[in-house]
């Protein structure tokens, strides 16, 4: 995983002969040094008429190219159009702007701030937004603005309008629901497709909705899990980015499950967020390709 | 895990002060040497009126007691009745009689026979019953009788009557559905409660029913699993004995998932069956206590 | 895992008939309600002359006993002496006093403080001691005193004398080396047997000593790990409390391994510390019995 | 993972700009359809003077190319030489010929034969060679020749000369030591570099040599493992292909560890062998690149 400045190109297009040759050829012809590259051919699904599709991700050393992103975009567009590509390219020197939404639980927040503090997550956190003020001074100690936006069940619309406003104002490009515990309105979800990342405290699709550990306890499962996914209007049914589980047994009460679960939640969220920030996630047909 | 001859006592009763003292006192008073013992207090569930319940399992060195099981049972009954206990005791010198049901998939069958062959599973396999004759000569090579009982969808009742007859005739005490691929009739399930063990190829309660790998593929999960459970009339909803998962990614087609899944299925089935055979599983309220 | 006030008795003694009966009998005779109990018989090792030994741990509801710990200790001593027992009993209402030693890495410190903040770790942290002042204001924000004790290679003895003094002065009963990065002097280790817990960044006994991730990288292992252990004068060779691993592959540079490793380190340290604090760890012959 | 006939090209060369473009360009120019492709740039190691090196693996649909392997090889050589490449290409229609060596333990043998039987491993097994005749009739039941070559400690050379002769005679291209329990002579190892795969019953580099479970038991580790590696003259120090671990605890005797270990051994061997057979393993500097 290169720490030198690089451009990351992600793309997908209908599969055909010669895609890698043409894309890698374009980069080579300008002297581009490919640091890392990954490809995936999805065969499609005859049942629902989906055709074969090709996915790719390339990291190119920035200094090896004779031009910057604007020119890259202009030149590459011709080839991309010819391949009917959906694509984007980002510059590792431009830090992502991640807004964190929390409620009253600390584990994901502490974990994310520790990673930010050590530059393991090399991002900007322009602000933290919370529906409770529990972590105000903790967040501010880190030099990060904290906004308390209470969510009144009788008037959720106003609260989420304010969250929108803040997120847009600070120029966020990623919103992380770090155990935010509020269901986002459908129009809110629709406004930021592929930008909102949630951590759900169950191994989806098991135990959708409220109190998943209670559901798991009652069913007597032997492992519990957590799922990091993009938020869509369809509750807990967005594209899954990452999942993991931990073993429990009969001696674990619901409180124990909650405690174990926190460790899985923060680990899964951190991994999922990292994949997202490094442009390792390509979404297609409500599923994800993850180029680790 | 002692290999010397031992008696295994498993019991559960309403919780109260002094249970261990009285049970361990009874055993000590007859000179019984406890090799291994496990206890679990379940606090009950106020929501559904279930009271606190106590579970236990003890292995006692056979030679340390001055009497055999019949007399143990007689003497212990007084105490057990006084504690309103549900209990049983078994003798490790009496081999369990496990009947295996298979269809056309080999992985669980090979795995179980390898464990039986090396005496890792120290059981009798009085016969294998299959709805196809694929493994007839393989099973017979091991010196185990093989019965081919085809299941005609038009007349399942007759087929299962024959399976019953064979199982009863050979004196089976445990029936293992080693990817048997047939749904058992409700009255069949009811006849052998806590005796029929199935391996389901998903991490239950996700993906109940047919083609779970196809369901998992479509949902885009990042881990797939398997579940070993007791069979009840309620499809794939019996008490869970053991579960495990394995990581997959976007590059895995359904056939890859099937292949990975086999490894999890046979491992989970082997562990679950072992817990059952060593009387490590106590069932209560459609859940299991597993004293590992 | 009970949250009600309870006493935790841990003990080991030479194995013989009737140990559980006598100990559980003693508790029952005073009306003690056993919440959780675990037993382990170690068969000994003929090769080195170690005899069979019995280990146990019991949690007794405090309010169910008619006396407090002092009287329990007095009364129980007779029985314990008769069984040649090594034993102790603790009161869950008396919080453990855990001193954390850190250097410049944040991950374990953040993780422990998050758990302390949410009362998942229900302990006192009388102070944090560090050989760098990196986390001074972070720790103090939590209301915890921070002592900066630089370790000068030319005069380690003075530094560790100061650490000792602080630890004794604040009444610490557990010292956690949360990636402290200093080798403790032998006499220091000897002074606090079974009190100092370290997290080593390898799956011991692989890669003892300095720069284990570099060693792992060079050997080309496919999993890296972390080990939580009691510190003894023998570097990285004390009794192991907990271990875990994480998968890596050829694409992971040493920096990636360090990053993955942090997640394992903090998880393993948190679990190991919890076992220690709940008196779930019994040490014998440089190994641990962990009653989970 | 494509099941259609394909060619698999694996290669490595000094890193430079344009490698992918040139190789993918060569394939595209002949109409080659790339089913799967993976790349890895190793930055080298300044400490020991190793330069940056590039590794790749491509699967090309056989029918998409206008020529067969012989012509591919001839045409590709020019480009490969120009890039100073080490490379090979194989045809999925040509089955690999895997000779299995066993002793008296059954678990790996049963496991491999089950996978072969179901065509999960789509290979030829021209023979099984064993130093005991335990599995003669079992192997022969599968229609596979079985050779009993006893290894007399006084005359190992003669035994291994016979193993060589048999392996060469049946045209083996891969030799699997499925818990063969004999140390191969150095000249034997040197004769088949990258062809001999062993499963070692520990998580290397911990517990090299004899009786690793005894070593693990004495050290009190909390996880035990297995390692699949290429055999070199340096005992248990060849390039690692795959590893895994399983959790144990204080209650597990050495026999339990052996039993758990078997499950890990067979799973790790099966995965490692599969990577090898599908040309997913590239060896460099006693380490492996595994393109999963």
PDB file of C-alpha atoms in Angstrom, chain D residues 130-244:
ATOM      1  CA  UNK D 130       3.532 -45.107   1.751  1.00  0.00           C
ATOM      2  CA  UNK D 131       6.114 -46.328   4.225  1.00  0.00           C
ATOM      3  CA  UNK D 132       3.387 -48.494   5.831  1.00  0.00           C
ATOM      4  CA  UNK D 133       0.738 -50.575   4.099  1.00  0.00           C
ATOM      5  CA  UNK D 134      -2.127 -49.362   6.306  1.00  0.00           C
ATOM      6  CA  UNK D 135      -4.114 -47.743   3.496  1.00  0.00           C
ATOM      7  CA  UNK D 136      -3.368 -50.161   0.677  1.00  0.00           C
ATOM      8  CA  UNK D 137      -6.873 -51.480   0.140  1.00  0.00           C
ATOM      9  CA  UNK D 138      -8.503 -48.107   0.836  1.00  0.00           C
ATOM     10  CA  UNK D 139      -6.424 -46.445  -1.861  1.00  0.00           C
ATOM     11  CA  UNK D 140      -6.885 -49.327  -4.265  1.00  0.00           C
ATOM     12  CA  UNK D 141     -10.664 -49.190  -3.728  1.00  0.00           C
ATOM     13  CA  UNK D 142     -10.424 -45.767  -5.386  1.00  0.00           C
ATOM     14  CA  UNK D 143      -8.696 -47.336  -8.390  1.00  0.00           C
ATOM     15  CA  UNK D 144      -5.368 -45.725  -7.525  1.00  0.00           C
ATOM     16  CA  UNK D 145      -2.130 -47.804  -7.466  1.00  0.00           C
ATOM     17  CA  UNK D 146      -0.546 -48.059  -4.017  1.00  0.00           C
ATOM     18  CA  UNK D 147       3.172 -48.636  -3.480  1.00  0.00           C
ATOM     19  CA  UNK D 148       4.505 -49.712  -0.133  1.00  0.00           C
ATOM     20  CA  UNK D 149       8.086 -48.475   0.223  1.00  0.00           C
ATOM     21  CA  UNK D 150       9.255 -49.117   3.794  1.00  0.00           C
ATOM     22  CA  UNK D 151      11.847 -46.665   5.075  1.00  0.00           C
ATOM     23  CA  UNK D 152      14.569 -48.504   6.958  1.00  0.00           C
ATOM     24  CA  UNK D 153      16.532 -46.000   9.091  1.00  0.00           C
ATOM     25  CA  UNK D 154      19.675 -47.970   8.270  1.00  0.00           C
ATOM     26  CA  UNK D 155      19.163 -47.543   4.573  1.00  0.00           C
ATOM     27  CA  UNK D 156      17.066 -44.490   3.834  1.00  0.00           C
ATOM     28  CA  UNK D 157      18.928 -43.854   0.598  1.00  0.00           C
ATOM     29  CA  UNK D 158      17.577 -46.983  -1.042  1.00  0.00           C
ATOM     30  CA  UNK D 159      14.007 -46.185   0.004  1.00  0.00           C
ATOM     31  CA  UNK D 160      14.163 -42.672  -1.376  1.00  0.00           C
ATOM     32  CA  UNK D 161      15.789 -43.854  -4.565  1.00  0.00           C
ATOM     33  CA  UNK D 162      12.741 -46.057  -4.999  1.00  0.00           C
ATOM     34  CA  UNK D 163      10.349 -43.176  -4.278  1.00  0.00           C
ATOM     35  CA  UNK D 164      12.203 -41.118  -6.909  1.00  0.00           C
ATOM     36  CA  UNK D 165      11.987 -43.908  -9.423  1.00  0.00           C
ATOM     37  CA  UNK D 166       8.250 -44.338  -8.894  1.00  0.00           C
ATOM     38  CA  UNK D 167       7.562 -40.598  -9.028  1.00  0.00           C
ATOM     39  CA  UNK D 168       9.536 -40.205 -12.236  1.00  0.00           C
ATOM     40  CA  UNK D 169       8.062 -43.338 -13.774  1.00  0.00           C
ATOM     41  CA  UNK D 170       4.452 -42.218 -13.263  1.00  0.00           C
ATOM     42  CA  UNK D 171       5.307 -38.733 -14.518  1.00  0.00           C
ATOM     43  CA  UNK D 172       4.433 -36.906 -11.301  1.00  0.00           C
ATOM     44  CA  UNK D 173       4.669 -33.121 -11.325  1.00  0.00           C
ATOM     45  CA  UNK D 174       3.697 -32.519  -7.693  1.00  0.00           C
ATOM     46  CA  UNK D 175       4.510 -34.534  -4.595  1.00  0.00           C
ATOM     47  CA  UNK D 176       2.341 -34.094  -1.498  1.00  0.00           C
ATOM     48  CA  UNK D 177       3.629 -35.174   1.892  1.00  0.00           C
ATOM     49  CA  UNK D 178       0.271 -35.872   3.524  1.00  0.00           C
ATOM     50  CA  UNK D 179       1.681 -36.343   7.040  1.00  0.00           C
ATOM     51  CA  UNK D 180       4.430 -38.589   5.641  1.00  0.00           C
ATOM     52  CA  UNK D 181       6.490 -38.321   8.844  1.00  0.00           C
ATOM     53  CA  UNK D 182       9.861 -38.874   7.168  1.00  0.00           C
ATOM     54  CA  UNK D 183      12.574 -36.281   6.660  1.00  0.00           C
ATOM     55  CA  UNK D 184      13.538 -36.215   2.994  1.00  0.00           C
ATOM     56  CA  UNK D 185      17.262 -36.368   2.112  1.00  0.00           C
ATOM     57  CA  UNK D 186      18.729 -33.054   0.950  1.00  0.00           C
ATOM     58  CA  UNK D 187      19.509 -34.303  -2.560  1.00  0.00           C
ATOM     59  CA  UNK D 188      15.944 -35.538  -2.908  1.00  0.00           C
ATOM     60  CA  UNK D 189      14.634 -32.055  -2.028  1.00  0.00           C
ATOM     61  CA  UNK D 190      17.086 -30.426  -4.431  1.00  0.00           C
ATOM     62  CA  UNK D 191      15.930 -32.634  -7.268  1.00  0.00           C
ATOM     63  CA  UNK D 192      12.332 -31.360  -7.194  1.00  0.00           C
ATOM     64  CA  UNK D 193      12.414 -27.678  -6.276  1.00  0.00           C
ATOM     65  CA  UNK D 194       8.945 -26.167  -5.929  1.00  0.00           C
ATOM     66  CA  UNK D 195       7.314 -29.559  -6.490  1.00  0.00           C
ATOM     67  CA  UNK D 196       7.176 -31.028  -2.989  1.00  0.00           C
ATOM     68  CA  UNK D 197       4.472 -29.742  -0.646  1.00  0.00           C
ATOM     69  CA  UNK D 198       4.472 -30.567   3.046  1.00  0.00           C
ATOM     70  CA  UNK D 199       1.998 -29.982   5.837  1.00  0.00           C
ATOM     71  CA  UNK D 200       3.709 -29.220   9.138  1.00  0.00           C
ATOM     72  CA  UNK D 201       1.661 -29.500  12.304  1.00  0.00           C
ATOM     73  CA  UNK D 202       2.581 -26.171  13.854  1.00  0.00           C
ATOM     74  CA  UNK D 203       2.282 -22.488  13.117  1.00  0.00           C
ATOM     75  CA  UNK D 204       5.812 -22.017  11.772  1.00  0.00           C
ATOM     76  CA  UNK D 205       8.298 -20.685  12.705  1.00  0.00           C
ATOM     77  CA  UNK D 206       7.077 -21.788  16.153  1.00  0.00           C
ATOM     78  CA  UNK D 207       7.775 -25.388  17.061  1.00  0.00           C
ATOM     79  CA  UNK D 208      10.036 -26.543  14.265  1.00  0.00           C
ATOM     80  CA  UNK D 209      10.896 -30.228  14.184  1.00  0.00           C
ATOM     81  CA  UNK D 210       9.494 -33.159  16.122  1.00  0.00           C
ATOM     82  CA  UNK D 211       6.412 -33.281  18.329  1.00  0.00           C
ATOM     83  CA  UNK D 212       5.223 -29.709  17.875  1.00  0.00           C
ATOM     84  CA  UNK D 213       2.010 -30.284  19.840  1.00  0.00           C
ATOM     85  CA  UNK D 214       4.074 -31.366  22.826  1.00  0.00           C
ATOM     86  CA  UNK D 215       6.133 -28.210  22.481  1.00  0.00           C
ATOM     87  CA  UNK D 216       2.970 -26.109  22.208  1.00  0.00           C
ATOM     88  CA  UNK D 217       1.445 -27.781  25.242  1.00  0.00           C
ATOM     89  CA  UNK D 218       4.479 -27.061  27.337  1.00  0.00           C
ATOM     90  CA  UNK D 219       4.600 -23.405  26.307  1.00  0.00           C
ATOM     91  CA  UNK D 220       0.925 -22.934  27.073  1.00  0.00           C
ATOM     92  CA  UNK D 221      -0.061 -21.227  23.829  1.00  0.00           C
ATOM     93  CA  UNK D 222      -3.725 -20.356  23.294  1.00  0.00           C
ATOM     94  CA  UNK D 223      -3.841 -21.171  19.583  1.00  0.00           C
ATOM     95  CA  UNK D 224      -2.273 -24.023  17.641  1.00  0.00           C
ATOM     96  CA  UNK D 225      -1.725 -24.093  13.920  1.00  0.00           C
ATOM     97  CA  UNK D 226      -0.524 -25.789  10.780  1.00  0.00           C
ATOM     98  CA  UNK D 227       1.675 -24.672   7.911  1.00  0.00           C
ATOM     99  CA  UNK D 228       1.724 -25.790   4.283  1.00  0.00           C
ATOM    100  CA  UNK D 229       5.085 -25.105   2.658  1.00  0.00           C
ATOM    101  CA  UNK D 230       7.412 -26.123  -0.122  1.00  0.00           C
ATOM    102  CA  UNK D 231      10.042 -28.560   1.044  1.00  0.00           C
ATOM    103  CA  UNK D 232      13.648 -27.473   0.869  1.00  0.00           C
ATOM    104  CA  UNK D 233      16.746 -29.071   2.320  1.00  0.00           C
ATOM    105  CA  UNK D 234      16.368 -26.751   5.305  1.00  0.00           C
ATOM    106  CA  UNK D 235      13.913 -28.578   7.596  1.00  0.00           C
ATOM    107  CA  UNK D 236      10.561 -26.750   8.039  1.00  0.00           C
ATOM    108  CA  UNK D 237      12.075 -23.569   6.633  1.00  0.00           C
ATOM    109  CA  UNK D 238      10.859 -23.667   3.026  1.00  0.00           C
ATOM    110  CA  UNK D 239       8.577 -20.996   1.497  1.00  0.00           C
ATOM    111  CA  UNK D 240       5.244 -20.848   3.352  1.00  0.00           C
ATOM    112  CA  UNK D 241       2.159 -21.277   1.151  1.00  0.00           C
ATOM    113  CA  UNK D 242      -0.641 -21.258   3.702  1.00  0.00           C
ATOM    114  CA  UNK D 243      -1.195 -21.284   7.459  1.00  0.00           C
ATOM    115  CA  UNK D 244      -4.057 -21.316   9.874  1.00  0.00           C
TER     116      UNK D 244
END
